[in-house]
Short mmCIF file of N, CA, C and O in Angstrom, two decimals:
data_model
loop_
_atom_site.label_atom_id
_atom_site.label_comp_id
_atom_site.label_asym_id
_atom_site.label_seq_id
_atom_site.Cartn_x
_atom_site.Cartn_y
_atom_site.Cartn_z
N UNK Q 513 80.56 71.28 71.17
CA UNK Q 513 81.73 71.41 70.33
C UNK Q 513 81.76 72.77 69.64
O UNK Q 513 82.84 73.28 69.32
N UNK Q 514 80.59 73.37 69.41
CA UNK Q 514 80.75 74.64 68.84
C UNK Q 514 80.98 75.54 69.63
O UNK Q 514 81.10 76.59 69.00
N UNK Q 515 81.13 75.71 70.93
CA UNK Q 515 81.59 76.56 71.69
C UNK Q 515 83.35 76.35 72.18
O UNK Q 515 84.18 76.97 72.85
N UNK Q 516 83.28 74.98 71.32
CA UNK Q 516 84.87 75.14 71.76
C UNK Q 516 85.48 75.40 70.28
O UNK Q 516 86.66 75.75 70.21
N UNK Q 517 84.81 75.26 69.24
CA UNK Q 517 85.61 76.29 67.90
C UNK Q 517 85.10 77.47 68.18
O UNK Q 517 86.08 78.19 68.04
N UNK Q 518 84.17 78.18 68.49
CA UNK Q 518 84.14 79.48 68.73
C UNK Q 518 85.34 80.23 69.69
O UNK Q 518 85.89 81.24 69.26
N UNK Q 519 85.61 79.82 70.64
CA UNK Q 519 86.52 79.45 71.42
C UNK Q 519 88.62 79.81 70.50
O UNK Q 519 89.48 80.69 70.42
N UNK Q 520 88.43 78.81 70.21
CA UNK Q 520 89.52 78.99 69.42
C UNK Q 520 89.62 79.68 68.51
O UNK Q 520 90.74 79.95 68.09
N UNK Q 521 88.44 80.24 67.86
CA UNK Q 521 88.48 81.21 66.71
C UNK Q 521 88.96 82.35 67.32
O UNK Q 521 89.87 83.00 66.81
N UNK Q 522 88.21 82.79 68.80
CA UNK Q 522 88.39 84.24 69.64
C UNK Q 522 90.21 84.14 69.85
O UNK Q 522 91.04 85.02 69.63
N UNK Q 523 90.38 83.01 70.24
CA UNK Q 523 91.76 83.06 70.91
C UNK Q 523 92.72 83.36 69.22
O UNK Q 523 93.77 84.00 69.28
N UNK Q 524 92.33 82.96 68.18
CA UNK Q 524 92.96 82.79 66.89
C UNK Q 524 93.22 84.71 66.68
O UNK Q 524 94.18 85.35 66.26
N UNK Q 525 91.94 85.11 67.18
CA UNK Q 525 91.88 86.61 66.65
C UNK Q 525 92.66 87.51 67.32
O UNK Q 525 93.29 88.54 67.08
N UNK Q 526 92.31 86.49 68.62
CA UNK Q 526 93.33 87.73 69.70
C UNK Q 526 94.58 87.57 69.84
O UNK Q 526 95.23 88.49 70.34
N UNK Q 527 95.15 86.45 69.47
CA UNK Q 527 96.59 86.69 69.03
C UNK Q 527 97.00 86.94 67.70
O UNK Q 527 98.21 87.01 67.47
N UNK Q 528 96.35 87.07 66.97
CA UNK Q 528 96.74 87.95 65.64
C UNK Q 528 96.38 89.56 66.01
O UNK Q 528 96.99 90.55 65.61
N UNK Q 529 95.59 89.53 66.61
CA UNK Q 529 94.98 91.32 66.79
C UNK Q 529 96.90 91.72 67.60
O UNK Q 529 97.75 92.45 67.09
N UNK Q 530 96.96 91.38 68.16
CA UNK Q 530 98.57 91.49 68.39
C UNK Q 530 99.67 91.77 67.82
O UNK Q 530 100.48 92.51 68.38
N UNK Q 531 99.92 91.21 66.53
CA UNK Q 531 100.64 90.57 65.77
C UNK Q 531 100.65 92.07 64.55
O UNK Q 531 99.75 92.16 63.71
N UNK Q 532 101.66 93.01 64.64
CA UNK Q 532 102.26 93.86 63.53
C UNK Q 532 102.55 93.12 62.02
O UNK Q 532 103.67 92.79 61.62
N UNK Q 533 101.62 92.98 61.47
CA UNK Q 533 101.78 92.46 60.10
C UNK Q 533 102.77 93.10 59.19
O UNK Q 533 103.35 92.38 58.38
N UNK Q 534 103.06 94.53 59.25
CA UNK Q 534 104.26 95.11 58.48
C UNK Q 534 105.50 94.74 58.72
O UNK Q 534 106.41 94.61 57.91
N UNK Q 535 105.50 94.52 60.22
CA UNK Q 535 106.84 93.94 60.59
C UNK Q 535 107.45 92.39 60.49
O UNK Q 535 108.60 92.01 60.72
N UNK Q 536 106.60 91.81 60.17
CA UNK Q 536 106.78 90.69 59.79
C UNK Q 536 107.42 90.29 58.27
O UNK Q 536 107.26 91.02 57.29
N UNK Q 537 107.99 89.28 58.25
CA UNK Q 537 108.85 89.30 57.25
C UNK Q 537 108.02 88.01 55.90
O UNK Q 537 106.89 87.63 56.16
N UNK Q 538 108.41 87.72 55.15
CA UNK Q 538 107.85 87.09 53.96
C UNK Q 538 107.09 85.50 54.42
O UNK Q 538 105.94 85.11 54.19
N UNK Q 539 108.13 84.88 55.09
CA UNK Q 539 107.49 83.87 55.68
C UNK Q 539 106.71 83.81 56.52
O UNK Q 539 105.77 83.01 56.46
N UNK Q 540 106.96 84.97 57.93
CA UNK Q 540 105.37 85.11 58.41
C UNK Q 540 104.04 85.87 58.36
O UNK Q 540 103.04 85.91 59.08
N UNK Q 541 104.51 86.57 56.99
CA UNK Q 541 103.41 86.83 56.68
C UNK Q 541 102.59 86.20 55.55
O UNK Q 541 101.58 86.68 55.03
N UNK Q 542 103.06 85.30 55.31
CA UNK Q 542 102.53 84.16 54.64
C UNK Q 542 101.46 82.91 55.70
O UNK Q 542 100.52 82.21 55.31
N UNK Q 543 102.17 83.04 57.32
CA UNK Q 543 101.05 82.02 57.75
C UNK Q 543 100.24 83.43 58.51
O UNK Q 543 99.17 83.11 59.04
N UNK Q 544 100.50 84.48 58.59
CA UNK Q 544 99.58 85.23 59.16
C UNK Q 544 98.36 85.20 57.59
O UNK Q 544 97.18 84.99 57.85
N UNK Q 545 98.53 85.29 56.95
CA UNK Q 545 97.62 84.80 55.72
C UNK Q 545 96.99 83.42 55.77
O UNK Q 545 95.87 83.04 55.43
N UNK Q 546 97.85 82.88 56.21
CA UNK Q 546 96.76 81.52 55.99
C UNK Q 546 95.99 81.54 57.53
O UNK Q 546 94.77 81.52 57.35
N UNK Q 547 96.27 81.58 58.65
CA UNK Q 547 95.81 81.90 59.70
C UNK Q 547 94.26 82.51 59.40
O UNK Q 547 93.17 81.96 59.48
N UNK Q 548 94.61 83.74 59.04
CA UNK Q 548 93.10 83.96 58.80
C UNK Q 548 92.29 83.46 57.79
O UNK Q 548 91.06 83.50 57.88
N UNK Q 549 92.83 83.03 56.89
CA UNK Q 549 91.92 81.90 55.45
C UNK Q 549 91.62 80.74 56.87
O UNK Q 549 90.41 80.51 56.91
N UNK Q 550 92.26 80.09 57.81
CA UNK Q 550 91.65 79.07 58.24
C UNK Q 550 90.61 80.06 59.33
O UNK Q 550 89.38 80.02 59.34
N UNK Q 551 91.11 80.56 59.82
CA UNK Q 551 89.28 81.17 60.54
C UNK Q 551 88.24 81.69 59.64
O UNK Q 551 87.17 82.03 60.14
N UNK Q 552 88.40 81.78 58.49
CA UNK Q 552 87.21 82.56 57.71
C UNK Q 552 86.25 81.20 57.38
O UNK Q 552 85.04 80.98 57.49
N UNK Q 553 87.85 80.09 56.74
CA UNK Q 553 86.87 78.97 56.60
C UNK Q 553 86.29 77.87 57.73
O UNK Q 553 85.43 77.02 57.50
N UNK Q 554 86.88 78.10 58.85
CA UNK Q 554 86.33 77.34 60.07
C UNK Q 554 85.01 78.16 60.23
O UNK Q 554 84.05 77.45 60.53
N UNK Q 555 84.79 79.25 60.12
CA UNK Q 555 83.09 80.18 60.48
C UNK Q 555 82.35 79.78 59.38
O UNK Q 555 81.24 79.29 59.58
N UNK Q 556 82.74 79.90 58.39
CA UNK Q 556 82.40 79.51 57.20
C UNK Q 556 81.71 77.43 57.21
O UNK Q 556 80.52 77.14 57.06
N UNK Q 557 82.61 76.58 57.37
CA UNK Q 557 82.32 75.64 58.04
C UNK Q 557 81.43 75.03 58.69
O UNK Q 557 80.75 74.04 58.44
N UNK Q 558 81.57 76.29 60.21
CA UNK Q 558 80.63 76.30 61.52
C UNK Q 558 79.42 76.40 60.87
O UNK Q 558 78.57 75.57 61.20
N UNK Q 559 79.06 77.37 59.86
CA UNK Q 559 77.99 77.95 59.69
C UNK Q 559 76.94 76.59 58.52
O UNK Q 559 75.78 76.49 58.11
N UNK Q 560 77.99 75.94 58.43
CA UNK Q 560 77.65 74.75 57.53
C UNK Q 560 77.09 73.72 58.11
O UNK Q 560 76.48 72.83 57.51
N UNK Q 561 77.32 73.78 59.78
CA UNK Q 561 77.51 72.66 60.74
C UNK Q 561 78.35 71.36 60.35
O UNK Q 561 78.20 70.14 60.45
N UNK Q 562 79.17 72.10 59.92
CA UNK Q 562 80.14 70.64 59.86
C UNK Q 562 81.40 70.82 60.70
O UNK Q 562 82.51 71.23 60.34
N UNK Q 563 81.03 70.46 61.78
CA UNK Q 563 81.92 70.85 63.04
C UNK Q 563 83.11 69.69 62.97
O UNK Q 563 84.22 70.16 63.25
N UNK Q 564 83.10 68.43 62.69
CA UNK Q 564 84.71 68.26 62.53
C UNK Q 564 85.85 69.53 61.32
O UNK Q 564 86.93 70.13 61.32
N UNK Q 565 85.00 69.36 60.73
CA UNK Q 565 86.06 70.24 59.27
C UNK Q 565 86.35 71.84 60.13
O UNK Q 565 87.48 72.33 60.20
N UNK Q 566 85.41 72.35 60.58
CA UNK Q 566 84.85 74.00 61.45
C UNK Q 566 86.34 73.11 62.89
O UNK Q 566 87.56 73.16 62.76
N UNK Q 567 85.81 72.66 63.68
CA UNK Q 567 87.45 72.52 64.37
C UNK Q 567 88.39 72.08 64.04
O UNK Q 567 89.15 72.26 64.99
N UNK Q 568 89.12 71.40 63.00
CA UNK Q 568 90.00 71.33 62.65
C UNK Q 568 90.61 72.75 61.84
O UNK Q 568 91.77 73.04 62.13
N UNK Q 569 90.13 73.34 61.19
CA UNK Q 569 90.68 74.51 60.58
C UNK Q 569 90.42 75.48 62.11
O UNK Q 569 91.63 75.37 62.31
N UNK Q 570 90.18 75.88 62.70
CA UNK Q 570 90.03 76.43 63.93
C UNK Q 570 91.18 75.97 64.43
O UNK Q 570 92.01 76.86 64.59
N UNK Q 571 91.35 75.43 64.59
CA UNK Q 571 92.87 74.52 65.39
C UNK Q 571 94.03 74.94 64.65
O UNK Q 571 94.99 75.56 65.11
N UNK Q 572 93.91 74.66 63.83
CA UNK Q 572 95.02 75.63 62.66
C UNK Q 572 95.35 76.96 62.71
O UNK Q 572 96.37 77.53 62.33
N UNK Q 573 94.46 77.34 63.16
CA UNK Q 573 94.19 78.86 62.97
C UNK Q 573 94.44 79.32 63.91
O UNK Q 573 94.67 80.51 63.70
N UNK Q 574 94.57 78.98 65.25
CA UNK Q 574 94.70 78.94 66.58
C UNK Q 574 96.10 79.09 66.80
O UNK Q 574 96.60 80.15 67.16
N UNK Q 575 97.03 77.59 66.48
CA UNK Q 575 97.92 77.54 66.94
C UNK Q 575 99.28 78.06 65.83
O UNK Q 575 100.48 78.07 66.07
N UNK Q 576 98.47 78.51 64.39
CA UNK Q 576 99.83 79.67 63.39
C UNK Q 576 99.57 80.96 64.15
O UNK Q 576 100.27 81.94 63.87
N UNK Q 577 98.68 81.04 65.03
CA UNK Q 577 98.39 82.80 65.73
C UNK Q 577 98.89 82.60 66.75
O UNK Q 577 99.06 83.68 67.32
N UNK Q 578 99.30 81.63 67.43
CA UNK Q 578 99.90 81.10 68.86
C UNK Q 578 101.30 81.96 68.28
O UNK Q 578 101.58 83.12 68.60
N UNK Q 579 102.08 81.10 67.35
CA UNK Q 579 103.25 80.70 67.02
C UNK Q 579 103.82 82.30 66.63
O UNK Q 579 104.90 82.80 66.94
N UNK Q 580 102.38 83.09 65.62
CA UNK Q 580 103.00 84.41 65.28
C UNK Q 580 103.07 85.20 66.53
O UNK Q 580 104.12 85.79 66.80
N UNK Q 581 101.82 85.27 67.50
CA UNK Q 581 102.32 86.11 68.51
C UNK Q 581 103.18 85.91 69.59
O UNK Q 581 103.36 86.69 70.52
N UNK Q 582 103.75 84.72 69.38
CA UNK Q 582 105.02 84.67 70.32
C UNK Q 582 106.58 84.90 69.40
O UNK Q 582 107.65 84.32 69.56
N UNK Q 583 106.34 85.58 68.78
CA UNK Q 583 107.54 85.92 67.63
C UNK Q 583 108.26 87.48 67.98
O UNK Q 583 109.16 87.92 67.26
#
């Protein structure tokens, strides 16, 4: 299981590494903010081994970076 939140964390990063934060407007740069609060605290988490709480915020984090880089 930790290779599949690691997993989603990479994919979380690499569609934000994408993602022009200046150009974005008030509301999405509000979940590009939380986006990364949920990967800091999914590693954060991971590092806790508490891998339900570590993939669920991973999952979060995943799919507001899905949503921004298809914008």
């Amino acid at each position: 299981q930790e290779k599949v939140i690691r997993d989603l964390l990479a994919r979380a990063a690499r569609n934000l590494s994408r993602v022009d934060y200046r150009r974005l407007d008030a509301d999405a740069r509000t979940q590009y903010d939380q986006a990364k609060r949920f990967a800091t605290q999914a590693e954060e988490a991971l590092g806790a081994k508490n891998l339900p709480f570590a993939h669920n915020l991973a999952d979060k984090a995943a799919t507001l970076a899905a949503q921004l880089a298809g914008r």
